[in-house]
Coordinates of C-alpha atoms and ligand atoms in Angstrom, one line a residue:
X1 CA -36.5 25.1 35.0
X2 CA -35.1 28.2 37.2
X3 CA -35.7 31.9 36.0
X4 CA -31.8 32.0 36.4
X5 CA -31.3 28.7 33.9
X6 CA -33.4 30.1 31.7
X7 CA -32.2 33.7 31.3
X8 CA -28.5 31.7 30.9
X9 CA -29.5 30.1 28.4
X10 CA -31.1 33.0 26.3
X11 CA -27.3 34.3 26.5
X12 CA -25.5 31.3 25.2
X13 CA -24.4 33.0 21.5
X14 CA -26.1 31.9 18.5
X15 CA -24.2 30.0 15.6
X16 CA -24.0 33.4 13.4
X17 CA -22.2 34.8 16.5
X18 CA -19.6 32.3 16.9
X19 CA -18.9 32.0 13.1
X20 CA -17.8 35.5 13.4
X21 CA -15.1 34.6 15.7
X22 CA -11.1 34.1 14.3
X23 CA -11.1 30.5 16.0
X24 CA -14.4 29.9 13.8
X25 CA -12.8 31.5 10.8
X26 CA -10.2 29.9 10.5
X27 CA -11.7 26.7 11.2
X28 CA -14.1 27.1 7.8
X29 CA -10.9 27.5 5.9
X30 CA -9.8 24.3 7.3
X31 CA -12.8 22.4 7.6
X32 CA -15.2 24.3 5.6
X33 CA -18.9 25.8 6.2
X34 CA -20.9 22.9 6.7
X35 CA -18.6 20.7 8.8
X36 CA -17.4 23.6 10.6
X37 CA -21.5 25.2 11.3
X38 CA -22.5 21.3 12.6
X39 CA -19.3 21.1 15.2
X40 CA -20.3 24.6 17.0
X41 CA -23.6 23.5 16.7
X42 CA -22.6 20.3 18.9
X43 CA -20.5 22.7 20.9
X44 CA -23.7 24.4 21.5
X45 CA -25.8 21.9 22.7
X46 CA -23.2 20.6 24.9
X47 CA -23.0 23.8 26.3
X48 CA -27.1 24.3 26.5
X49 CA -27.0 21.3 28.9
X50 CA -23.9 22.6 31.1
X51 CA -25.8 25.6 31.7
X52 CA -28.7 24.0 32.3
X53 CA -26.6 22.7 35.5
X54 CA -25.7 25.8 36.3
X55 CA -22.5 26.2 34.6
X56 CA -21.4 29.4 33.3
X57 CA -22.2 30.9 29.6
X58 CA -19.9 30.6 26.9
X59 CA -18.5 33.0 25.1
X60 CA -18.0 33.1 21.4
X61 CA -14.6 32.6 21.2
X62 CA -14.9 29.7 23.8
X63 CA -17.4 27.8 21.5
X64 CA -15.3 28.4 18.7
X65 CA -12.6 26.7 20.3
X66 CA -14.0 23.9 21.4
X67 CA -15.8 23.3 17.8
X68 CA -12.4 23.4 16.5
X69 CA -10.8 20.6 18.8
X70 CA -14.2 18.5 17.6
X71 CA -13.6 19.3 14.0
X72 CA -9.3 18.6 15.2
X73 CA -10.7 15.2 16.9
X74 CA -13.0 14.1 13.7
X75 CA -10.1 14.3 11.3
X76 CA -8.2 11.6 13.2
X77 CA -8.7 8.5 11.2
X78 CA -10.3 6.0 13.4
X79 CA -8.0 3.3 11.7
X80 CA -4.6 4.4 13.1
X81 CA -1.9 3.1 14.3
X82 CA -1.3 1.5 17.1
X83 CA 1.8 -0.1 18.9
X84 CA 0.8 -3.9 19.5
X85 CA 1.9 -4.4 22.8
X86 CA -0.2 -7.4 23.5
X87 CA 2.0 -10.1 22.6
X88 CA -0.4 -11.6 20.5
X89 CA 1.8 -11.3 17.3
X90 CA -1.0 -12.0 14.5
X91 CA -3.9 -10.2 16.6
X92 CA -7.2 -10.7 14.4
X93 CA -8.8 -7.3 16.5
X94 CA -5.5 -5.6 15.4
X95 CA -5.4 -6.1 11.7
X96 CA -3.2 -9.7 11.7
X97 CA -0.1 -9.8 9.8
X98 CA 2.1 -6.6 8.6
X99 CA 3.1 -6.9 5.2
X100 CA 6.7 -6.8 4.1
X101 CA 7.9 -3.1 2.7
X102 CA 7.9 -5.1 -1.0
X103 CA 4.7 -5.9 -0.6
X104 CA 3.6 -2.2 0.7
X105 CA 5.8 -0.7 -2.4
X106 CA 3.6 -3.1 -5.2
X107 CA 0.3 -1.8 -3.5
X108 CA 1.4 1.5 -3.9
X109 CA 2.5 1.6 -7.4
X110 CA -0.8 -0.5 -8.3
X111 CA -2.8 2.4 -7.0
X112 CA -1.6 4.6 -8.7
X113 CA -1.1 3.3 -11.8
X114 CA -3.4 1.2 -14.7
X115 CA -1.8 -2.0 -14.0
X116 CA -2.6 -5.1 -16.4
X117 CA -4.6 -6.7 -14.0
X118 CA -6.6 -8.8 -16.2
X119 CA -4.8 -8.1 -19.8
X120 CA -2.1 -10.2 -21.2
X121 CA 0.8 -7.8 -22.4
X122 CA 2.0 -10.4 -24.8
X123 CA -1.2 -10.9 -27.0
X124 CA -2.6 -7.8 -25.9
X125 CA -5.6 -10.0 -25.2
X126 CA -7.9 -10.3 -22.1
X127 CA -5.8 -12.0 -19.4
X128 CA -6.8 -13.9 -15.8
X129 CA -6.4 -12.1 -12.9
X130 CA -5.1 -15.4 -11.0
X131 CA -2.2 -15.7 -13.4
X132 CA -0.3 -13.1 -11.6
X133 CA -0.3 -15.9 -8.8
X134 CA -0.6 -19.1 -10.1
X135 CA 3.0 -20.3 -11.1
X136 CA 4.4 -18.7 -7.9
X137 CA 1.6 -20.5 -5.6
X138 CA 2.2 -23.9 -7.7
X139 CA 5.8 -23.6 -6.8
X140 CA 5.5 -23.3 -3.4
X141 CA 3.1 -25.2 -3.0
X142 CA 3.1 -28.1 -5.5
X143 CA -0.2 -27.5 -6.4
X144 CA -1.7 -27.9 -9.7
X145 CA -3.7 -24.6 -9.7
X146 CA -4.1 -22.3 -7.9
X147 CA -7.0 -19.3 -7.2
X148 CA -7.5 -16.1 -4.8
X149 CA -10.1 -14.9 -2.9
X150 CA -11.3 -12.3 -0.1
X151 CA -10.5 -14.6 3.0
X152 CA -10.4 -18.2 3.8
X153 CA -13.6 -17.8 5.0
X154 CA -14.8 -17.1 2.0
X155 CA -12.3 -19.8 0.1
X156 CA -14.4 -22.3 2.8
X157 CA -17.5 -21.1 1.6
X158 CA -17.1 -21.2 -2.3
X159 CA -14.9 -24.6 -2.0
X160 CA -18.1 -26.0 0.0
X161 CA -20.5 -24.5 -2.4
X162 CA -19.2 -25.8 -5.4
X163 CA -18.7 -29.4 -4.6
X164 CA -21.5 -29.9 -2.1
X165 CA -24.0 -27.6 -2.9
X166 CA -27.6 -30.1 -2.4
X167 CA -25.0 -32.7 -1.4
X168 CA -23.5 -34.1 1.9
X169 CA -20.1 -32.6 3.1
X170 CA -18.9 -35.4 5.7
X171 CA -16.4 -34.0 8.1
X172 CA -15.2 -35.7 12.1
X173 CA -16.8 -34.3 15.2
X174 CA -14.1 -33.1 16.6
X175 CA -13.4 -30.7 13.7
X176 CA -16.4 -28.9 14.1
X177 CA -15.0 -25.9 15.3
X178 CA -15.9 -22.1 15.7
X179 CA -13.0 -19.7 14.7
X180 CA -14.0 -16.4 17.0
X181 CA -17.2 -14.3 16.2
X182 CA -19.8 -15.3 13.7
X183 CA -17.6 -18.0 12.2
X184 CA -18.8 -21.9 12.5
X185 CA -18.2 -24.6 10.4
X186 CA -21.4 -26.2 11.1
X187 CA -22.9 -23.0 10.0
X188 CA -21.0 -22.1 6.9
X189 CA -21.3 -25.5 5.9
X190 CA -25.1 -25.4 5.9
X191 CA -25.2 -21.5 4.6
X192 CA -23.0 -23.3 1.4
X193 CA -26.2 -25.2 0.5
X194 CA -23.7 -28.7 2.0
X195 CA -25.9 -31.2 3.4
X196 CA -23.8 -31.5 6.9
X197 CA -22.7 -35.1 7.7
X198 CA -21.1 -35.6 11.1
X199 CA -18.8 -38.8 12.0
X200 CA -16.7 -39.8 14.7
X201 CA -17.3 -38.4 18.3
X202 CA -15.6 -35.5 19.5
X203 CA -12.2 -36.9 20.7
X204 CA -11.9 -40.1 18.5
X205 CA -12.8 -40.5 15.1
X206 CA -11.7 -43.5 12.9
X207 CA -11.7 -44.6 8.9
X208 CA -14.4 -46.5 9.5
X209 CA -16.4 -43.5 10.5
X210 CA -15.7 -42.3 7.0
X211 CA -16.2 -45.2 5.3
X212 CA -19.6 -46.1 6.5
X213 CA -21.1 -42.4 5.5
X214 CA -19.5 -41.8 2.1
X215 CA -22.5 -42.5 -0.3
X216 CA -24.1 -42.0 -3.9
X217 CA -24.7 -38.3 -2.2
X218 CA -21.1 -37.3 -0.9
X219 CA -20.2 -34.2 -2.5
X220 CA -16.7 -34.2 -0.6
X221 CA -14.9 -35.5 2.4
X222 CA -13.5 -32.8 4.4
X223 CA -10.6 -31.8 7.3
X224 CA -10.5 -28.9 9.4
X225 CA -6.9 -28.1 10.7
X226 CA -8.6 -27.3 14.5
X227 CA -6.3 -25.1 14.4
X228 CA -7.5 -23.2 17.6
X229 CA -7.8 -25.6 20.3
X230 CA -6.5 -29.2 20.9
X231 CA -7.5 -31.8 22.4
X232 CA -5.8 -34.2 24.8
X233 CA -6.0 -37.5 26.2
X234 CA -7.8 -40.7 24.7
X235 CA -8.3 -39.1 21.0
X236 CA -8.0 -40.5 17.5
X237 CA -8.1 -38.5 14.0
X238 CA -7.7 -40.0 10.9
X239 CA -4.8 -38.5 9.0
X240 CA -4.4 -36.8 5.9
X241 CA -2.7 -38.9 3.8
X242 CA -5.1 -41.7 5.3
X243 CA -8.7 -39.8 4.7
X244 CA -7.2 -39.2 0.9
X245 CA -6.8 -42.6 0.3
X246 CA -9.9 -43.3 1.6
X247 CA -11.5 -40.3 -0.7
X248 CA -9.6 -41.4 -3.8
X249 CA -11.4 -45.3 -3.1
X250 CA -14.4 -44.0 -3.5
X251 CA -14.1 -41.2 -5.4
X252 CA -14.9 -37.8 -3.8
X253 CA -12.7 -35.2 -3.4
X254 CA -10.8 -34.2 -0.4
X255 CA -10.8 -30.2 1.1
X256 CA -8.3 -29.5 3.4
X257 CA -8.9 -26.2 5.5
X258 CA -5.7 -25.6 7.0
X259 CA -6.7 -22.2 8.3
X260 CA -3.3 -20.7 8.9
X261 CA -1.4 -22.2 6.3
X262 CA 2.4 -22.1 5.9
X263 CA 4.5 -22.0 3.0
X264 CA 7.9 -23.4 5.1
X265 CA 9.0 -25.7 7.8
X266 CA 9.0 -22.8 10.8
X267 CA 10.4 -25.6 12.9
X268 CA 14.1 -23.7 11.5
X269 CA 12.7 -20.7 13.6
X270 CA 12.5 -22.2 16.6
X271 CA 8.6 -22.3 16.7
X272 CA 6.7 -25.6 16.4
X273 CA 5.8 -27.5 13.6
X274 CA 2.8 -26.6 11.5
X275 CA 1.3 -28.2 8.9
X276 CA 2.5 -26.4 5.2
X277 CA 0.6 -26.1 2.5
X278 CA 2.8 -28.3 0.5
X279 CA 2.8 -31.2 3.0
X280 CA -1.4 -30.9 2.8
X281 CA -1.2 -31.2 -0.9
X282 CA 1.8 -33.8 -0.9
X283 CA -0.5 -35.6 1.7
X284 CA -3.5 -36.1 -1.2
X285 CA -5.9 -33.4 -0.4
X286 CA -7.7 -33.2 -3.8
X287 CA -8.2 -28.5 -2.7
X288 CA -6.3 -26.8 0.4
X289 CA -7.9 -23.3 1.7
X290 CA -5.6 -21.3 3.7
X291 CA -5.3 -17.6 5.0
X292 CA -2.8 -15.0 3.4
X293 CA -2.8 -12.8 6.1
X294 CA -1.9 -15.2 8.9
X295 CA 1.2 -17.4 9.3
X296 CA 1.5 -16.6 5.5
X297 CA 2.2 -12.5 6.2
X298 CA 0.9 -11.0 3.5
X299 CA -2.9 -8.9 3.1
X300 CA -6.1 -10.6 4.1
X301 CA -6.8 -13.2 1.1
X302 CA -7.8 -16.7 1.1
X303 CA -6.1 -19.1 -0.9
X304 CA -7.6 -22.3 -3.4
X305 CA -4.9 -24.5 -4.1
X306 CA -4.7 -28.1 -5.7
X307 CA -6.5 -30.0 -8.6
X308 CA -6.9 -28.2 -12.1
X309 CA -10.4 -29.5 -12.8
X310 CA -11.5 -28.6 -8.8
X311 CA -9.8 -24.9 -9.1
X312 CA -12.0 -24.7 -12.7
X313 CA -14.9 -25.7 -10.9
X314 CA -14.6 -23.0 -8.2
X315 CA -13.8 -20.4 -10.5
X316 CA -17.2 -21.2 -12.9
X317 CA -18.8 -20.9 -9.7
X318 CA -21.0 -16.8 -10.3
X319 CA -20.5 -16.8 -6.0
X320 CA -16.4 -16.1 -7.2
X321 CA -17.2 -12.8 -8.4
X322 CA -18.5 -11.8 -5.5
X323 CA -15.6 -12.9 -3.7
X324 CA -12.5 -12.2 -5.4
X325 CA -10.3 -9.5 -4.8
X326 CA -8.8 -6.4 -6.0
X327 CA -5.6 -5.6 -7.7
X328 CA -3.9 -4.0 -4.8
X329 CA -4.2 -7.4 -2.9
X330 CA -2.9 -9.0 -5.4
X331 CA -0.1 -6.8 -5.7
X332 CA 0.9 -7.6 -2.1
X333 CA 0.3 -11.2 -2.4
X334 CA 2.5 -11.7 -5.6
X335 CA 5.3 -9.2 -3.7
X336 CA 4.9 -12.0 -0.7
X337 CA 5.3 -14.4 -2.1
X338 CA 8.0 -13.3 -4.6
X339 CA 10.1 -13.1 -1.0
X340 CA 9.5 -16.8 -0.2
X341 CA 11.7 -17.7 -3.3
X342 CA 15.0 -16.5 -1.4
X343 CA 13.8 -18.3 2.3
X344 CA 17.5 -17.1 3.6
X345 CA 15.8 -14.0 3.6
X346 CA 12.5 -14.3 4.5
X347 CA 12.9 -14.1 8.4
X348 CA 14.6 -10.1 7.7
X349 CA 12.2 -9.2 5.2
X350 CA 9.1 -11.0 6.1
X351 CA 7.6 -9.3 9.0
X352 CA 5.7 -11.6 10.2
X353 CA 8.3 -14.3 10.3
X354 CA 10.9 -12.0 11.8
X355 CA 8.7 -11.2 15.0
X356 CA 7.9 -14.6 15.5
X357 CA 11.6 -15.5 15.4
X358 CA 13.3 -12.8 17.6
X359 CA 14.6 -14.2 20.7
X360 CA 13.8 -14.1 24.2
X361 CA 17.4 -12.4 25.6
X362 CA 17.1 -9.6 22.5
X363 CA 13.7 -8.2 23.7
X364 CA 14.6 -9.0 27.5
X365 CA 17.7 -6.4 26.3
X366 CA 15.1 -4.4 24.9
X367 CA 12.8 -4.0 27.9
X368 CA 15.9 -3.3 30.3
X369 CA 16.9 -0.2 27.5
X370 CA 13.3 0.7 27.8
X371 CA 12.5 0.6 31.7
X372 CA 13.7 3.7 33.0
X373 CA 12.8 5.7 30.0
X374 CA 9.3 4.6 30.5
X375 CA 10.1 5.1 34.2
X376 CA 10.4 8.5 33.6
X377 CA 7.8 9.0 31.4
X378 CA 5.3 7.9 33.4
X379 CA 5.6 9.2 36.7
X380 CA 6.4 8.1 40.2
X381 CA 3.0 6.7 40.7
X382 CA 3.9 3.5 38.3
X383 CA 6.4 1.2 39.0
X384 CA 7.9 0.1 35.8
X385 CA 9.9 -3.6 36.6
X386 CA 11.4 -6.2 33.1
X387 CA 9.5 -9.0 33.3
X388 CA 9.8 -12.3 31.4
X389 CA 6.3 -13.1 29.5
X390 CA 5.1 -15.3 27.1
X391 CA 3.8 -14.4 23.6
X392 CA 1.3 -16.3 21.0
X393 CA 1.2 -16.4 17.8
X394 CA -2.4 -16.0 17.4
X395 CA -5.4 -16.1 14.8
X396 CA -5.9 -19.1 15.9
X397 CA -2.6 -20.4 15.1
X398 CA -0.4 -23.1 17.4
X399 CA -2.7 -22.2 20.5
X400 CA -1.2 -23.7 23.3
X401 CA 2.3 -22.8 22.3
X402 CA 3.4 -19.7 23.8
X403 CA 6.7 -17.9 23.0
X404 CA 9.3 -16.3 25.5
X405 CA 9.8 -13.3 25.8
X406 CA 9.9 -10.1 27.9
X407 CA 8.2 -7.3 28.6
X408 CA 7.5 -4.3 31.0
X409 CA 5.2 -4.2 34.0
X410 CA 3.5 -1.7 35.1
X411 CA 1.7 -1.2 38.5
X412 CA 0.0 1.8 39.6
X413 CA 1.0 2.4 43.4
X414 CA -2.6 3.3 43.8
X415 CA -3.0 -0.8 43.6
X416 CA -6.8 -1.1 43.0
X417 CA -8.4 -2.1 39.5
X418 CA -9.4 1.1 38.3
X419 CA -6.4 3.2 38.4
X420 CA -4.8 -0.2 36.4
X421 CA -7.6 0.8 33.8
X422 CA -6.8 4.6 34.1
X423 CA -3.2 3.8 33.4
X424 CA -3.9 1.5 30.2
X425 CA -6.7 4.2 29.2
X426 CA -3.7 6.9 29.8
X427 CA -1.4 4.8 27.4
X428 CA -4.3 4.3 24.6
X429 CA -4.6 8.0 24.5
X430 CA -1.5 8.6 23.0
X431 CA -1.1 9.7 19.9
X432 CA 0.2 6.9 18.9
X433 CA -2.0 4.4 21.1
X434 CA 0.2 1.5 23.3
X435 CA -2.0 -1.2 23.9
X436 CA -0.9 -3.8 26.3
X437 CA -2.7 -6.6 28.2
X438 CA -3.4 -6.8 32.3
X439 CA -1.6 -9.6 33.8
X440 CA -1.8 -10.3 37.8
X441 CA -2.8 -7.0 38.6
X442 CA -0.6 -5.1 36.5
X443 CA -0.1 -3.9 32.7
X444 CA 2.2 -5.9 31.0
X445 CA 4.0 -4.2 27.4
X446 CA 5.1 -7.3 26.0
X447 CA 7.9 -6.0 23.8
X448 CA 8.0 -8.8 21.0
X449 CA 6.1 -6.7 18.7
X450 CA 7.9 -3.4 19.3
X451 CA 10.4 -2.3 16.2
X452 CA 10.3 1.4 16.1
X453 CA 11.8 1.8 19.5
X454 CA 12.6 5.3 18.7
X455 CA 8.7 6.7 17.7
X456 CA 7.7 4.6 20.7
X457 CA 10.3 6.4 23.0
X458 CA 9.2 9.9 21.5
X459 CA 5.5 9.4 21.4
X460 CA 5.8 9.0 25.4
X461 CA 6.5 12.9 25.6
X462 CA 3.2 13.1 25.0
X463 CA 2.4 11.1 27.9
X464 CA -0.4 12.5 30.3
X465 CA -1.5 10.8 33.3
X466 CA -5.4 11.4 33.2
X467 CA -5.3 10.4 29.3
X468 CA -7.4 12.2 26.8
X469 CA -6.6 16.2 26.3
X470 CA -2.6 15.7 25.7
X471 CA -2.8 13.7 23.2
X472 CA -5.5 15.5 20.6
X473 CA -2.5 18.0 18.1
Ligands
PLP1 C1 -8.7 -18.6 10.6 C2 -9.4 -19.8 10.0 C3 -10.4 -19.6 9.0 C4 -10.9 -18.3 8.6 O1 -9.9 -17.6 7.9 P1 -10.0 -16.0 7.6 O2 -8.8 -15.7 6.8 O3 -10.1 -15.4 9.0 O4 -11.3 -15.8 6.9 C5 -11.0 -20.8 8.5 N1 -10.6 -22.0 9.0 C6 -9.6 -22.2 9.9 C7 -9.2 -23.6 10.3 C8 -9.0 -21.0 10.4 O5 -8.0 -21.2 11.4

């Protein structure tokens, strides 16, 4: 190190210094001692290694400063908001569904409040937690019975572990499917303690596949909706109401996992067919898992639904307990559901349902409102064009369909990749963040998912083309 380095850094100021400052003062009345003592600290070091480079010293006042805009930064909860401009309505890395305002307003009042989560008002005995659910899930579902837990991950799990623990769990090839991340069927079916039994090939599977494995060790026979992918061309599956009969014959139980799971023909909506819930249990599945906080619309939950005896099964199982869920889910849950009673409401009230269902000229309307304000906003070195696009519903959820819609693209006249990125890193620094996708060389706000038109228009003030420093209040 240089003599000059050195001697600079013997006059960078010591904590005690800048603590004195205002800036610092009024940050420990904010943030208080310690928090505050750690982010000039930081400030500090950051500013040891500038000078080190031969920046200039600090002052007090300047260290103070920027330990407040950490402290500022810090405060900002990492879970925030965002506008979901991807066009991916129910986007897993976004948080899926958004519940319905009823559904917000039960959470709230069952935080708040002792709620009789598990007490019977009547007797003023000890009650079930799953009776909150039960008669509203049976009637939309026809199911006998009905129980809740954390996702349908976790329904798969405990469904598998109850009836096939030690035992074989005999499911087609071609259902074998991995749902994004860490989640396999092959592998929660062996991390269930189910003996894994493959049949069929991976395009055609037939009864007679079933047939010849069910055995004095079949726990259950079991479907996967592949609800993720498809496949085309020379294939066979054998259906529902077909692998039930064949279950019933030889008496194992059928488990559906329908993965998405919806309550109500969405064919009315303009989107395509997907099996309900009610057409899996009218179809003979003996259990049917399914997601609440997919096609459903409510919190993250996974369902149980079907036979009495099964759903008393699963619920002696002690893995439950470790999977069940809290009263504010089930507040949201029983408010969600509660809206499927009235479905001539559901598409206004049900989030969810009512951005899957707006049409393609009502957004296009939106976009061409919205162009030459973001025109404005962002400068004359994006060119801001409508666009028609195509959205998904996603989670896994009808994968090759793809809804119109419309949108706004934006291209950087700079034209190469990085000031692309720049401009989407621009747009995810605002306060509110705008996440969009890249689409032949330029970002493309697909609108579909964009309600509050007004906080987006008024969170663009804050716009900034290098990103970052505008947006941190
Ligand atoms: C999404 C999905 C799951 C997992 O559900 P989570 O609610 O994400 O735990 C399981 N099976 C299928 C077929 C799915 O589509």
């Amino acid at each position: 190190m240089s003599g000059l380095s050195a001697s600079r850094l013997r006059d960078i100021p010591s904590v005690d210094r800048v603590l004195k400052t205002p800036v610092a003062a009024a940050a420990v009345e904010r943030f208080g001692q310690q928090s505050t003592t750690r982010a000039i600290r930081d400030a500090l070091e950051e500013a040891r290694a500038a000078c080190r480079t031969g920046a200039a010293v600090p002052d007090p006042c300047d260290l103070a400063v920027d330990a407040l805009a950490r402290l500022k930064a810090a405060e900002h909860s990492s879970l925030r908001p965002v506008f979901n401009l991807t066009g991916t309505v129910l986007h897993t890395n976004l948080g899926r569904a958004l519940i319905a305002g009823e559904a917000a307003e039960a959470m709230r009042a069952a935080m708040r409040e002792a709620v009789a989560l598990e007490f019977d008002i009547g007797t003023g005995r000890r009650g079930e937690r799953d009776d909150h659910l039960r008669t509203l899930i049976c009637e939309l579902t026809g199911a006998e019975d009905a129980t809740i837990v954390n996702n349908n991950a976790a329904a798969v799990l405990l469904v598998l572990n109850t009836l096939s623990l030690g035992r074989e769990a005999i499911v087609s090839r071609g259902e074998l499917i991995e749902i994004g991340g860490a989640f396999r069927m092959p592998d929660i079916m062996v991390r269930a303690g189910a003996k894994l039994v493959e049949v069929g090939t991976t395009n055609r599977t037939h009864p007679r596949d079933y047939l010849s494995a069910v055995g004095p060790a079949t726990g259950l026979l079991f479907k996967v909706h592949a609800s993720n992918y498809r496949i085309e061309g020379f294939t066979a599956e054998v259906p529902a109401r077909e692998l039930s009969a064949i279950a019933r014959e030889r008496g194992v139980p059928l488990v559906h996992d329908l993965g998405s799971g919806t309550l109500i023909d969405l064919t009315q909506y303009g989107l395509r067919h997907e099996p309900t819930v009610g057409e899996a249990i009218a179809d003979g599945a003996d259990l049917v898992t399914f997601s609440g906080d997919k096609l459903l619309g409510g919190p993250q939950a996974g369902f149980i639904v079907g036979r009495k005896d099964l759903v008393a099964e699963v619920n002696r199982n002690p893995m439950k307990r470790a999977l069940r869920v809290d009263k504010l889910r089930l507040a949201a849950l029983e408010a969600t559901l509660k809206l499927y009673r009235n479905p001539d409401r559901l598409v206004e009230r049900l989030p969810t349902l009512r951005l899957l269902a707006r049409l393609a000229v009502d957004i296009a309307a939106q976009a061409v409102r919205l162009a030459p304000v973001l025109s404005n906003a962002l400068g004359d070195q994006v060119t801001v064009q409508v666009t028609e696009c195509r959205s998904q519903v996603g989670s896994g959820a009808m994968p090759l369909d793809t809804l119109p819609s419309a949108g706004l693209a934006l291209s950087p006249h700079a034209g190469s990749g990085e000031a692309l990125e720049a401009l989407a890193a621009a747009l995810r620094a605002l306060p509110v963040p705008v996440i969009g996708r890249v689409e032949k060389q330029a970002l493309v706000l697909d609108l579909r998912c964009l309600e509050d038109e007004a906080g987006f228009v008024a969170n663009l003030a804050n716009f900034y083309p290098g990103g970052g420093g505008g947006a941190v209040a």
